[in-house]
Protein backbone atom coordinates (compact mmCIF):
# COMPACT_ATOMS: atom_id res chain seq x y z
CA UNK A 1 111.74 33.84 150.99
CA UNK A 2 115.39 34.19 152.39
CA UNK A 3 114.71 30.98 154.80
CA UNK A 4 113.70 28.46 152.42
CA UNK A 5 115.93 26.86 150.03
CA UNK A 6 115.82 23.55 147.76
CA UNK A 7 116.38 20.58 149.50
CA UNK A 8 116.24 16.06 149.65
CA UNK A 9 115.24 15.22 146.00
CA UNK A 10 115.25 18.47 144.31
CA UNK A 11 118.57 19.18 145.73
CA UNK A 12 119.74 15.91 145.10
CA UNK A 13 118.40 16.37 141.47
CA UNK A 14 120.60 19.56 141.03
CA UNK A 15 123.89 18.29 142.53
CA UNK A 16 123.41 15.49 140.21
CA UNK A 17 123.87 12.82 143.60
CA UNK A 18 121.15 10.93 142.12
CA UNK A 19 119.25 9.70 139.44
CA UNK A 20 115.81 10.35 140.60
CA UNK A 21 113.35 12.89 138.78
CA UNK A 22 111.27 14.92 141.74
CA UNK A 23 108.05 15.00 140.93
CA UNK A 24 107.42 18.43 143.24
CA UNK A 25 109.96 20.64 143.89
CA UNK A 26 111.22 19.89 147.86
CA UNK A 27 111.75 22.93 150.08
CA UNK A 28 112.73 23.14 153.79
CA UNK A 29 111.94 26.16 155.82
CA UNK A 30 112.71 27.25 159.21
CA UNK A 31 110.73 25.25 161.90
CA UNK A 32 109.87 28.89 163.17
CA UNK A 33 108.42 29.34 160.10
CA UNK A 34 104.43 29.27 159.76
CA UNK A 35 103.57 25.68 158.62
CA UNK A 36 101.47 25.75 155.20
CA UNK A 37 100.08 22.88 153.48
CA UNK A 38 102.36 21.44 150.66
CA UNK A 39 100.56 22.15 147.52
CA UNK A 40 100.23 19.92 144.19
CA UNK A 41 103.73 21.40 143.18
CA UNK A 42 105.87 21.82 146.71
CA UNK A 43 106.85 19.37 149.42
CA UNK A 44 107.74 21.36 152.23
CA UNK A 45 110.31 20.16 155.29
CA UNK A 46 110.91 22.21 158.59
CA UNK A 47 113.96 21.93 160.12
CA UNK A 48 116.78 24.12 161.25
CA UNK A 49 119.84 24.04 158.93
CA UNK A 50 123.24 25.93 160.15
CA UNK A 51 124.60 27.95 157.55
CA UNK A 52 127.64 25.87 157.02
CA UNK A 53 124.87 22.92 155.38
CA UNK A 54 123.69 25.69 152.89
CA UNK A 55 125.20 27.06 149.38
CA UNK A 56 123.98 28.56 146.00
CA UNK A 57 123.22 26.83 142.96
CA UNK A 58 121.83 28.82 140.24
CA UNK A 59 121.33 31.92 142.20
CA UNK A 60 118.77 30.15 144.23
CA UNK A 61 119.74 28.89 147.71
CA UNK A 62 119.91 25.06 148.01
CA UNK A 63 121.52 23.15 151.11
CA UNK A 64 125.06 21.52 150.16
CA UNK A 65 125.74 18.08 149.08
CA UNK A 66 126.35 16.34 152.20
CA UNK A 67 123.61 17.58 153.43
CA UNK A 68 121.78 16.25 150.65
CA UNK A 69 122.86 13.13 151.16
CA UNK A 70 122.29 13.20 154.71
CA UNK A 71 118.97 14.20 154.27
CA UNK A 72 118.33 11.25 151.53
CA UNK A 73 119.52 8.33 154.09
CA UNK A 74 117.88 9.54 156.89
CA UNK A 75 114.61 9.65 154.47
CA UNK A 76 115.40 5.76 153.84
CA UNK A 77 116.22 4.52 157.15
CA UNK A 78 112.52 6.78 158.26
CA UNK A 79 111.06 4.32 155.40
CA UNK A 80 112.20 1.05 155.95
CA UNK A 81 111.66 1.44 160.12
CA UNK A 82 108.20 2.12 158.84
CA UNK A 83 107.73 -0.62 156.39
CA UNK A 84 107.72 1.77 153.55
CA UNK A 85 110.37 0.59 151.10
CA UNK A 86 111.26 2.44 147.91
CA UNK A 87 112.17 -0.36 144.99
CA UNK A 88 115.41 -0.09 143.81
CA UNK A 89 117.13 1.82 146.44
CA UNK A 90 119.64 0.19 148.24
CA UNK A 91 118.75 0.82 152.11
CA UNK A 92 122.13 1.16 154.24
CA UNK A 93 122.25 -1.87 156.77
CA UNK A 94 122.64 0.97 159.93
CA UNK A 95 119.58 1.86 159.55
């Protein structure tokens, strides 16, 4: 699937940004794309990524590592406005 690629903790797994170990392999799609349920083994994302926030890592198409990061923060900041707070992450104070 050309429009899919690895992305937020699986990404941030394979650029090495992070010491977390995804439990299920994170994907984003197109938001065009038909929405599907997750799966035991997938977490899927929809969103529209430019090509500029996309690259290749291990022949398999992954989005780069700022956007990685980008997509990691604005995870955190979604969790802590919603009371959801991960232990042992350190929460930037913009959020």
């Amino acid at each position: 699937m050309p429009e899919a690629c690895l992305s937020h903790d699986t990404a941030s797994e394979a650029w090495d940004t992070t010491d977390i170990n995804a439990d299920r392999i994170h994907v984003s799609v197109d938001r065009r794309r038909l929405r599907r349920s997750d799966g035991e083994c997938y977490v899927n994302y929809y969103e529209d990524l430019a090509p500029n926030q996309l690259d290749w890592w291990q022949g398999i198409r992954i989005v780069t590592v700022p956007t990685t990061i980008a997509q990691g923060v604005l995870r955190a900041c979604r969790a802590t406005s919603s009371g959801k707070r991960s232990i042992g992450r350190d929460v930037p104070a913009s959020c």
